[in-house]
Amino acid sequence: MADNTFHIAMYPWFALGHLTSFLHLSNKLAERGHKISFLLPPKTKSNFEPFNLYPNLITLIPIDIPHVDGLPPGSETTADVPFPLHPLIMTAMDLTQPTIEFHLRNLKPHFVFFDFTHWLPALSRKLNIKSVHYYTISPATVGYLLRPEIKIADNKIRTEVDLMNPPPSFPRSSIKLRAHEARHLAAGAKREFGSGISFSQRQWICFSECDAVSFKTCTEMEGPYCNYIEKQFCKKVILAGPVVPEPPSLVLDQEIERILDNFEEGSVIFCAFGTECLLNKDQFQELLLGLESTGLPFFAALKPPIGVEKIESALPEGFQERVKGRGFVYGDWVQQQLILQHPSVGCFVTHCGSGSLSEAMVTKCQLVLLPNVGDQIINARLMGGDLKVGVEVEKGEEDGLFSKNGVCKAVKAVMNNDSEVKEEVKQNHTKWREFLLSQGLEDSYIDGFVQKLHEMLL
């Protein structure tokens, strides 16, 4: 390699959204001649090969996953198991430490990028490799939930009351939590996540011991939150910019394309909740009934609800007959990025995963925000409150449940032509879409990102 290029090892958390986000960044860096060694589970390797745009520079290296009691055979990523078993995926990743050390010793990269493997900074330091904590979620989420100024590392446990409001020095924003959200997140922070360590402790160690922290965002969108993280952790924060996914080279599935082609431009509601989000049956039905109530055509890509094997078994009574010809529900994986770009799609009902929002922000689809867990909640407040590019579905303050009427109301707010809300969110979305797609923006951020990595090696 030339003197001005370097070699990076990538070892993301075994969740598809995280793996995808790391690969997007890898493509941006490989475009500039940098070498990437991407460590990932064996079965996942074949799924990601089509998205490796620079196979001459990005090497996908399969890592054998140790068996962990309680994990179904063949489980590799969080998409393979229900949410309660996610900590066991982390346990399996912790057990890969000797394998990762072997690879790092042989590869001798300049950097290792990671997110949840808290032992990597110490291992990297021993091998004289710089560690970068590349966070796929927003700095607003990290600052609000991890609360560095309150020193969680000193065994101060976050309570539901603590999380209802932002920490004292947090930037002014629209971000606050409701009772049910704070209760859920406080419990999650204490939950063991991997080998005898809580999730919040794991994150604290990652932030405290890495050489630098990096986020996939822009100063223009989340600058105050980035500054907050940098000040509170006394750690260099490097921004990679928006890392807008490359336009897919594949074409849309013909069956789905035929469905969407039947409808007018901007008239279809697309609803998708990612590869891991599972609703209970009641909420699943409320969501579909809400889409039906809009009177608009819709295409919903949802996993079967908890305890149900096939999507057809969970549909509301008489639903298929009532929506025939205008409502379609798929229980399989779909090409989300291509669907969002189809001319007939005018509204995206999303669970607010960071990857989904990244794809949606560069389209013309109006956003309806329906977060489920964790960082999705902060993402929804950021999008609906700070940036005002979407409308969040109302939920019960205590139970966190949404209704069909709430879903219908949010969709109509962004789709009805006489809605003042529609005009506001459309104008804001247009402004940010044009900004994110503006010529030279991404190149400027990635070039600056590379320059700061070079400075770390001096």
XYZ file of C-alpha atoms in Angstrom:
458
model
C 0.000 0.000 0.000
C 1.056 3.581 -0.489
C 2.375 5.478 2.527
C -0.800 7.550 2.827
C -3.157 4.575 3.156
C -3.743 2.364 6.156
C -5.231 -0.964 7.195
C -8.329 -1.210 9.399
C -9.838 -4.258 11.067
C -13.609 -4.077 11.637
C -15.324 -6.109 14.367
C -18.924 -4.917 14.822
C -21.633 -6.254 17.109
C -23.318 -9.230 15.469
C -26.551 -7.420 14.572
C -27.392 -6.846 10.913
C -27.837 -3.096 11.320
C -24.400 -2.770 12.913
C -22.696 -5.059 10.397
C -24.302 -3.125 7.539
C -23.277 0.240 8.960
C -19.650 -0.895 9.359
C -19.649 -2.209 5.789
C -20.981 1.102 4.448
C -18.069 2.884 6.129
C -15.669 0.223 4.845
C -16.798 0.916 1.280
C -16.227 4.657 1.729
C -12.701 4.051 3.055
C -11.824 1.429 0.439
C -12.888 3.908 -2.238
C -9.896 5.954 -1.060
C -7.504 3.008 -1.240
C -7.533 1.890 2.392
C -7.429 -1.809 3.189
C -10.192 -3.340 5.317
C -10.243 -6.689 7.142
C -13.879 -7.252 8.098
C -14.420 -9.901 10.804
C -17.925 -11.375 10.792
C -19.876 -14.621 11.360
C -19.492 -17.361 8.699
C -23.098 -17.595 7.443
C -23.376 -13.816 7.326
C -20.382 -13.560 5.012
C -22.273 -14.746 1.932
C -25.131 -12.300 2.642
C -22.745 -9.355 2.734
C -20.566 -10.230 -0.248
C -22.914 -8.524 -2.776
C -22.602 -5.271 -0.796
C -18.803 -5.340 -0.742
C -18.080 -2.804 -3.480
C -14.290 -3.193 -3.279
C -13.483 -6.904 -2.840
C -9.875 -6.203 -3.845
C -9.487 -4.064 -0.701
C -12.211 -5.317 1.666
C -11.635 -8.873 2.859
C -14.549 -10.531 4.661
C -13.025 -12.867 7.243
C -15.386 -15.446 8.812
C -15.023 -15.924 12.562
C -16.158 -19.204 14.109
C -18.722 -18.575 16.834
C -18.169 -20.597 20.052
C -21.133 -22.549 21.365
C -22.989 -20.950 24.257
C -25.528 -22.884 26.299
C -28.995 -21.545 25.644
C -28.360 -20.436 22.052
C -30.094 -22.480 19.347
C -27.580 -24.333 17.117
C -26.367 -22.218 14.220
C -27.226 -18.871 15.839
C -24.803 -16.153 14.765
C -26.518 -12.784 14.843
C -29.319 -11.158 16.802
C -31.598 -11.793 13.811
C -31.341 -15.522 14.545
C -32.751 -15.348 18.074
C -35.502 -13.553 20.017
C -34.610 -10.377 21.915
C -34.176 -12.066 25.356
C -31.322 -14.164 23.906
C -29.327 -11.224 22.537
C -27.020 -11.201 25.603
C -25.984 -14.765 24.718
C -24.868 -13.570 21.268
C -22.681 -11.090 23.139
C -21.365 -13.896 25.353
C -20.393 -15.779 22.201
C -18.600 -12.691 20.879
C -16.703 -12.356 24.172
C -15.525 -15.936 23.740
C -13.988 -15.029 20.378
C -11.301 -12.925 22.074
C -8.470 -15.481 21.493
C -9.508 -15.809 17.826
C -9.590 -12.043 17.360
C -6.181 -11.698 18.981
C -4.819 -14.333 16.580
C -6.170 -12.449 13.567
C -4.989 -9.055 14.783
C -1.479 -10.403 15.405
C -1.362 -11.768 11.858
C -3.094 -8.877 10.117
C -1.198 -6.127 11.961
C -3.731 -3.381 11.131
C -3.203 0.246 12.090
C -6.704 0.454 13.616
C -9.459 -1.767 14.883
C -13.016 -0.406 14.755
C -15.491 -1.950 17.212
C -18.643 -1.141 19.145
C -19.741 -3.584 21.894
C -16.644 -5.751 22.518
C -15.344 -3.889 25.581
C -12.157 -5.979 25.764
C -10.886 -4.829 22.352
C -9.253 -1.542 23.462
C -7.027 -3.332 25.992
C -6.180 -6.057 23.481
C -5.425 -3.469 20.803
C -3.190 -1.519 23.150
C -1.193 -4.672 23.885
C -0.707 -5.188 20.134
C 0.097 -1.507 19.461
C -3.073 -1.023 17.418
C -5.276 2.047 17.766
C -8.874 1.318 18.775
C -11.816 3.368 17.497
C -15.234 2.981 19.107
C -17.440 3.398 16.003
C -20.926 3.935 17.275
C -23.753 3.198 14.848
C -26.288 5.061 16.974
C -26.509 8.778 17.536
C -24.402 10.829 19.966
C -27.687 12.170 21.347
C -28.603 8.623 22.388
C -25.209 8.007 23.965
C -25.209 11.277 25.889
C -28.764 10.942 27.134
C -28.641 7.282 28.165
C -25.038 6.771 29.248
C -24.927 10.087 31.158
C -21.144 10.406 31.483
C -21.341 13.457 33.765
C -23.158 11.378 36.398
C -20.349 8.790 36.511
C -22.255 5.560 36.081
C -18.921 3.799 36.358
C -18.971 4.642 40.098
C -21.845 2.161 40.527
C -24.503 4.846 40.303
C -27.460 3.007 38.798
C -29.794 4.910 36.503
C -33.362 4.792 37.704
C -36.607 5.389 35.864
C -36.814 8.835 37.481
C -33.229 9.654 36.401
C -34.015 8.904 32.769
C -37.231 10.874 32.482
C -35.232 14.042 31.816
C -31.821 14.672 30.231
C -28.670 15.020 32.369
C -27.855 18.532 33.681
C -25.358 19.628 31.009
C -27.121 17.940 28.086
C -27.732 20.267 25.114
C -31.152 21.898 24.877
C -33.384 19.646 22.799
C -36.784 17.982 22.439
C -35.459 14.738 23.885
C -37.260 13.470 26.957
C -38.517 10.031 27.895
C -41.983 8.906 28.875
C -42.525 6.772 31.955
C -42.743 3.447 30.142
C -39.643 4.244 28.070
C -37.570 5.270 31.078
C -38.688 2.158 32.963
C -37.692 -0.118 30.094
C -34.330 1.552 29.486
C -33.397 1.658 33.173
C -34.012 -2.088 33.387
C -31.994 -2.664 30.227
C -29.007 -0.727 31.582
C -28.780 -3.072 34.578
C -29.305 -6.209 32.537
C -26.346 -8.540 32.131
C -25.138 -8.270 28.558
C -22.558 -10.913 27.795
C -20.038 -12.369 30.199
C -20.961 -11.108 33.682
C -21.215 -7.414 32.849
C -24.149 -5.037 32.487
C -24.847 -3.216 29.232
C -24.062 0.203 30.713
C -20.794 -1.014 32.251
C -19.778 -2.510 28.931
C -20.429 0.768 27.163
C -18.619 2.771 29.812
C -15.489 0.641 29.388
C -15.679 0.941 25.591
C -15.814 4.730 25.781
C -13.258 5.091 28.537
C -10.533 2.840 27.116
C -10.705 3.383 23.349
C -8.311 5.760 21.586
C -11.114 7.656 19.833
C -14.894 7.705 19.491
C -16.568 7.972 16.108
C -20.129 8.561 14.975
C -21.961 8.352 11.672
C -23.360 11.875 11.718
C -22.692 15.512 10.826
C -21.860 18.550 12.915
C -24.723 20.362 11.190
C -27.249 17.831 12.508
C -25.882 16.722 15.876
C -22.977 19.030 16.654
C -24.030 19.961 20.230
C -24.392 16.285 21.188
C -20.966 15.467 19.721
C -19.415 18.306 21.709
C -21.141 17.030 24.847
C -19.668 13.531 24.383
C -16.195 14.908 23.672
C -16.234 17.150 26.729
C -17.705 14.610 29.151
C -15.479 11.696 28.132
C -12.394 13.857 27.427
C -12.065 11.760 24.298
C -11.429 12.675 20.664
C -14.704 12.449 18.699
C -14.335 11.862 14.958
C -17.338 12.243 12.670
C -17.645 10.123 9.537
C -20.434 12.263 8.134
C -23.780 10.873 6.950
C -22.265 7.770 5.253
C -25.198 7.668 2.840
C -25.621 4.098 1.518
C -24.591 3.628 -2.095
C -27.474 3.199 -4.550
C -28.086 -0.554 -4.781
C -26.968 -2.239 -7.991
C -29.788 -4.794 -7.696
C -33.280 -4.280 -9.117
C -36.508 -4.408 -7.151
C -38.245 -7.763 -6.858
C -40.622 -8.036 -9.822
C -43.653 -9.044 -7.748
C -43.247 -6.083 -5.392
C -42.551 -3.739 -8.281
C -45.783 -4.827 -10.001
C -47.719 -4.088 -6.808
C -46.226 -0.639 -6.365
C -46.582 0.245 -10.044
C -50.355 0.009 -9.700
C -50.587 3.137 -7.557
C -50.210 6.860 -8.096
C -47.010 8.691 -7.322
C -46.499 9.322 -3.609
C -49.689 7.531 -2.542
C -48.426 4.299 -0.941
C -47.599 3.834 2.749
C -44.563 1.602 3.238
C -44.240 0.130 6.723
C -41.128 -1.819 7.779
C -39.708 -2.568 11.208
C -36.335 -4.107 10.414
C -35.028 -7.620 10.869
C -35.396 -7.870 14.644
C -38.419 -5.893 15.819
C -41.217 -8.166 17.036
C -44.569 -6.809 18.156
C -47.052 -8.701 20.272
C -50.127 -9.854 18.379
C -52.420 -7.119 19.692
C -50.043 -4.324 18.671
C -49.342 -6.017 15.349
C -53.064 -5.970 14.610
C -53.495 -2.377 15.789
C -50.742 -1.337 13.385
C -52.394 -3.061 10.425
C -55.839 -1.748 11.356
C -54.355 1.740 11.578
C -52.901 1.420 8.080
C -56.251 0.138 6.839
C -58.054 3.086 8.454
C -56.087 5.606 6.402
C -57.911 4.508 3.266
C -54.581 4.654 1.418
C -52.731 1.818 -0.312
C -50.042 0.257 1.872
C -47.259 -2.292 1.777
C -46.164 -3.637 5.167
C -43.017 -5.739 5.648
C -43.271 -7.116 9.173
C -42.050 -10.193 10.977
C -44.799 -12.390 12.463
C -45.698 -11.219 15.983
C -44.415 -12.920 19.126
C -45.649 -16.501 19.393
C -46.940 -16.679 15.809
C -45.132 -18.603 13.075
C -46.866 -17.336 9.937
C -47.978 -13.797 9.195
C -51.347 -14.972 7.855
C -52.250 -16.415 11.264
C -51.936 -13.000 12.922
C -53.985 -10.865 10.536
C -57.130 -9.223 11.965
C -60.415 -10.966 11.198
C -61.696 -10.050 7.746
C -58.623 -7.897 7.082
C -57.505 -9.541 3.838
C -60.937 -9.205 2.263
C -61.321 -5.562 3.291
C -57.926 -4.415 1.963
C -57.768 -6.648 -1.101
C -56.055 -4.827 -3.944
C -54.714 -1.962 -1.821
C -53.135 -3.531 1.277
C -50.245 -6.024 1.193
C -48.446 -7.648 4.140
C -45.138 -9.480 3.686
C -43.489 -11.569 6.385
C -40.155 -11.938 4.577
C -37.139 -9.710 4.081
C -37.657 -7.020 1.435
C -35.386 -4.619 -0.439
C -36.152 -1.637 1.759
C -33.816 0.843 0.098
C -35.288 0.103 -3.347
C -38.884 0.244 -2.086
C -38.257 3.649 -0.486
C -37.026 4.925 -3.848
C -40.076 3.716 -5.799
C -42.109 6.697 -7.092
C -45.431 5.442 -5.694
C -44.156 5.313 -2.090
C -44.974 8.543 -0.270
C -44.878 7.612 3.408
C -42.561 5.439 5.501
C -43.775 4.089 8.842
C -40.529 3.132 10.559
C -39.306 1.695 13.858
C -36.568 4.377 13.765
C -33.535 2.145 13.497
C -30.551 4.277 12.521
C -29.992 2.392 9.252
C -33.614 2.795 8.184
C -33.558 6.504 8.981
C -30.343 6.964 6.994
C -31.989 5.396 3.959
C -35.229 7.335 4.414
C -33.652 10.753 4.890
C -32.324 10.768 1.309
C -35.742 9.925 -0.197
C -38.902 11.999 -0.622
C -40.991 9.759 1.670
C -42.777 11.424 4.565
C -41.812 9.874 7.903
C -44.089 8.366 10.545
C -42.061 7.436 13.615
C -43.004 4.382 15.683
C -39.996 3.450 17.869
C -39.905 0.164 19.699
C -36.842 -0.109 21.955
C -33.562 1.499 22.999
C -31.920 4.058 20.743
C -34.948 4.028 18.428
C -36.776 6.140 21.018
C -34.117 8.850 21.090
C -33.912 8.717 17.277
C -37.651 9.383 17.087
C -37.403 12.414 19.397
C -34.445 13.729 17.414
C -36.240 13.343 14.080
C -39.688 14.407 15.207
C -38.642 17.050 17.748
C -35.248 18.583 16.962
C -35.224 18.208 13.176
C -39.031 18.104 12.712
C -38.836 15.789 9.702
C -41.543 13.355 10.791
C -44.493 12.709 13.103
C -44.316 10.263 15.985
C -47.243 7.945 16.695
C -48.845 8.685 20.059
C -48.524 6.023 22.770
C -49.908 5.556 26.246
C -47.793 7.383 28.845
C -47.661 4.429 31.238
C -48.216 1.308 29.117
C -46.465 2.461 25.931
C -49.180 1.009 23.697
C -50.312 2.612 20.461
C -53.745 2.352 18.861
C -55.034 2.038 15.319
C -56.377 5.576 15.663
C -52.926 6.855 16.650
C -51.317 5.192 13.629
C -53.995 6.554 11.293
C -53.718 10.055 12.780
C -49.934 10.204 12.320
C -50.098 8.956 8.735
C -52.817 11.432 7.802
C -50.825 14.251 9.409
C -48.000 13.715 6.909
C -50.087 12.620 3.913
C -53.189 14.858 3.798
C -52.699 17.801 1.464
C -54.543 20.217 3.773
C -52.362 19.328 6.781
C -50.161 22.132 8.148
C -47.974 19.463 9.756
C -47.351 17.904 6.354
C -46.024 21.154 4.960
C -43.681 21.689 7.901
C -42.181 18.185 7.929
C -41.991 18.098 4.145
C -40.092 21.377 4.020
C -37.710 20.268 6.772
C -37.198 16.852 5.197
C -36.505 18.453 1.826
C -33.946 20.777 3.426
C -32.068 17.932 5.112
C -32.310 15.624 2.102
C -30.762 18.267 -0.114
C -28.090 18.872 2.510
C -27.242 15.170 2.867
C -27.054 14.728 -0.908
C -25.237 18.003 -1.549
C -22.202 17.646 -3.758
C -18.973 17.288 -1.848
C -20.498 16.924 1.627
C -19.766 13.254 2.119
C -16.343 13.464 0.469
C -15.447 16.343 2.754
C -16.417 14.406 5.882
C -14.732 11.153 4.862
C -11.561 12.993 3.832
C -11.553 14.796 7.190
C -12.200 11.471 8.928
C -9.191 9.925 7.179
C -7.030 12.912 8.066
C -7.877 12.591 11.767
C -7.065 8.885 11.671
C -3.675 9.758 10.177
C -3.090 12.217 13.017
C -3.707 9.428 15.522
C -0.759 7.503 14.052
C 1.725 10.358 14.429
